[in-house]
Amino acid sequence: MPSSSTSSILLQCAAQMAATRRFQGRVQMLIICLVWLAIVATLLSPCAADPIKITFDGCIPGYANNKTQYCCPPKYNGTIVDLCPEKEIDSSKPLRVRKALQCLTGKELKVYKSKLDKAYMILRNLPNNDPRSVYQHAKFHCAYGTGAFVQPGTNITIDIHFSWLFYPFHRMFLYFHERLLQHVLGDPDFTIHFWNWDNGATVPQPKGSKSGCFKAGNVLPPVYNDSATAQYEVRSNLTRFKGLPVDLSILPEERNNPPLRPAEVVLPRNLASMYIAMMIGNTTRSFLGREYRYGDTQVLDPLTGAGTLEVMGHASGHWWVGGIMGFVETSAGDPLFFAHHSNIDRLWNNWHHLPGGDRKDWSDTDFLNAEFLFWDETATLRRVKVKDALSIEGLGYTFETANDAHWINYVPTNSTGNVTSNSSSKPVDVHFPTRWNRV
Ligand code: C2O
């Protein structure tokens, strides 16, 4: 409820009560005021708002990185079909396991690499106006991330970054992308594995664990870095050739020329960054980002809108890769986008089970009923509600275990962001991006 209406009611009430001489009269006045306040509060409260619902109608040019961005989707004359996971996903089938890319070996690695190559070759060769083409994947993310879609009946543009829409939107974008890859490969079990850039150490498999990947994952996944394959994207950031680890402290202005920080500097900072994102960010609001309802304008300042992991690991990952991955209007045109976001999706899922805090998704109906549109593998437009995006098992998949203990067990020494790892007592200087762009 806007505080201006509350305070004007309170002021008027106080004035009326002061003007009423008799005690009984004042009590009556107080009761009237309270009822009045309650009615106004109900009418104006955010619960009376509506969820954000995407429509492609009225799409306009977006804006990002100091440029007008033209990314409206191709015209669609078909019917929009609701996604109903319970009907569409066969729950009697075993869950597909999204694995850590760096632990694929031997035949499995070879087969996976050649499947990606085959699938992206097909998607790259589709005409540019086919919503399933690599070209349209970039445009689609551009439209959702540069304000091309408008809230019906208003001129308020929508952005799925920097709010509670960030995780569910990207989960479902990956879900439909995976369906498309399965479709073009004729392989219903194909999965998008994850690039766990958060994992900076190789450790022995913990006793008692039957499966899992405990190898460091913080270099560019080789499967995506072979220029002879269709999943390869020319990336302008050359740090990857020098074998340097992912740097989670990259700033937007460094995205095409990141400083070559040595591993001794980068590794402790990455740990601290993951610790803050996953362990300090232990409430609904801090991890998932701000509420975002019909009528709300886009927040372009990430530090007020976004959740911890969106600002920290997610963005730097994009900028460290560089090239088209570093810009919101082009990032989804790099196949690596999906492996990067598969890790974000995994971290969101695992976040619920970490120790400490109050780790629940929003239960607000404006979150649960928010709606997106996605293209499926037959180029049919599908409507998805956030409430159907909250369970990975409900969507038919799960994740291989990886070495999250590495950053879970990191020990902070004070609340200013200086932290000390278990193995060293040197304070770590964590860099926060303070100026920002969507990616
Ligand atoms: Cu929509 Cu990694 O971003």
mmCIF file of N, CA and C and ligand atoms in Angstrom, residues 141-142 144-145 159-161 166 169-170 173 310 314-315 318 325 328 331-332 337 340-341 344 438-439, ligand 1:
data_model
loop_
_atom_site.group_PDB
_atom_site.id
_atom_site.type_symbol
_atom_site.label_atom_id
_atom_site.label_comp_id
_atom_site.label_asym_id
_atom_site.label_seq_id
_atom_site.Cartn_x
_atom_site.Cartn_y
_atom_site.Cartn_z
ATOM 1 N N HIS A 141 15.763 -14.407 -26.626
ATOM 2 C CA HIS A 141 16.309 -13.947 -25.349
ATOM 3 C C HIS A 141 16.465 -12.431 -25.362
ATOM 4 N N CYS A 142 16.799 -11.891 -26.530
ATOM 5 C CA CYS A 142 16.896 -10.431 -26.687
ATOM 6 C C CYS A 142 15.538 -9.785 -26.383
ATOM 7 N N TYR A 144 13.043 -10.874 -24.588
ATOM 8 C CA TYR A 144 12.705 -11.000 -23.168
ATOM 9 C C TYR A 144 13.619 -10.160 -22.272
ATOM 10 N N GLY A 145 14.778 -9.795 -22.803
ATOM 11 C CA GLY A 145 15.759 -9.128 -21.954
ATOM 12 C C GLY A 145 16.066 -7.689 -22.330
ATOM 13 N N ASP A 159 11.031 -7.049 -18.527
ATOM 14 C CA ASP A 159 12.345 -7.699 -18.589
ATOM 15 C C ASP A 159 12.351 -8.851 -17.593
ATOM 16 N N ILE A 160 12.785 -10.009 -18.036
ATOM 17 C CA ILE A 160 12.759 -11.174 -17.134
ATOM 18 C C ILE A 160 14.033 -11.280 -16.287
ATOM 19 N N HIS A 161 14.925 -10.307 -16.411
ATOM 20 C CA HIS A 161 16.100 -10.290 -15.524
ATOM 21 C C HIS A 161 15.819 -9.411 -14.312
ATOM 22 N N PHE A 166 13.635 -14.409 -13.061
ATOM 23 C CA PHE A 166 14.909 -14.836 -13.662
ATOM 24 C C PHE A 166 15.060 -16.368 -13.705
ATOM 25 N N PHE A 169 12.113 -18.330 -15.784
ATOM 26 C CA PHE A 169 12.179 -18.098 -17.238
ATOM 27 C C PHE A 169 13.305 -18.925 -17.852
ATOM 28 N N HIS A 170 14.502 -18.826 -17.265
ATOM 29 C CA HIS A 170 15.638 -19.515 -17.875
ATOM 30 C C HIS A 170 15.502 -21.037 -17.769
ATOM 31 N N PHE A 173 13.221 -21.910 -20.643
ATOM 32 C CA PHE A 173 13.917 -21.691 -21.919
ATOM 33 C C PHE A 173 14.804 -22.916 -22.206
ATOM 34 N N GLU A 310 22.386 -14.309 -9.547
ATOM 35 C CA GLU A 310 22.227 -13.663 -10.857
ATOM 36 C C GLU A 310 23.291 -12.578 -11.033
ATOM 37 N N HIS A 314 26.541 -15.726 -12.241
ATOM 38 C CA HIS A 314 25.891 -15.763 -13.550
ATOM 39 C C HIS A 314 26.459 -14.735 -14.525
ATOM 40 N N ALA A 315 26.460 -13.473 -14.102
ATOM 41 C CA ALA A 315 26.867 -12.406 -15.014
ATOM 42 C C ALA A 315 28.346 -12.519 -15.383
ATOM 43 N N HIS A 318 29.086 -15.018 -18.062
ATOM 44 C CA HIS A 318 28.836 -14.503 -19.416
ATOM 45 C C HIS A 318 30.001 -13.635 -19.899
ATOM 46 N N MET A 325 28.360 -14.046 -26.017
ATOM 47 C CA MET A 325 27.852 -14.468 -24.703
ATOM 48 C C MET A 325 27.782 -13.302 -23.718
ATOM 49 N N VAL A 328 23.196 -9.248 -23.671
ATOM 50 C CA VAL A 328 21.859 -9.832 -23.537
ATOM 51 C C VAL A 328 21.199 -10.078 -24.896
ATOM 52 N N SER A 331 23.431 -13.293 -26.393
ATOM 53 C CA SER A 331 24.029 -14.393 -25.621
ATOM 54 C C SER A 331 23.444 -15.766 -25.943
ATOM 55 N N ALA A 332 22.140 -15.847 -26.167
ATOM 56 C CA ALA A 332 21.536 -17.168 -26.393
ATOM 57 C C ALA A 332 21.836 -17.714 -27.787
ATOM 58 N N PHE A 337 25.633 -20.918 -23.888
ATOM 59 C CA PHE A 337 24.628 -20.276 -23.024
ATOM 60 C C PHE A 337 23.847 -21.341 -22.249
ATOM 61 N N HIS A 340 25.890 -23.089 -19.549
ATOM 62 C CA HIS A 340 26.092 -22.117 -18.462
ATOM 63 C C HIS A 340 24.816 -22.026 -17.619
ATOM 64 N N HIS A 341 23.683 -21.867 -18.291
ATOM 65 C CA HIS A 341 22.419 -21.742 -17.555
ATOM 66 C C HIS A 341 21.963 -23.057 -16.938
ATOM 67 N N ILE A 344 23.273 -22.747 -13.592
ATOM 68 C CA ILE A 344 22.459 -21.823 -12.793
ATOM 69 C C ILE A 344 21.199 -22.554 -12.310
ATOM 70 N N ARG A 438 22.399 -6.328 -18.395
ATOM 71 C CA ARG A 438 21.792 -7.664 -18.435
ATOM 72 C C ARG A 438 22.581 -8.543 -19.386
ATOM 73 N N VAL A 439 22.607 -9.849 -19.139
ATOM 74 C CA VAL A 439 23.277 -10.763 -20.077
ATOM 75 C C VAL A 439 22.444 -11.999 -20.315
HETATM 76 CU CU1 C2O B 1 18.842 -14.107 -19.602
HETATM 77 CU CU2 C2O B 1 22.325 -15.503 -18.569
HETATM 78 O O1 C2O B 1 20.691 -14.609 -19.067
#
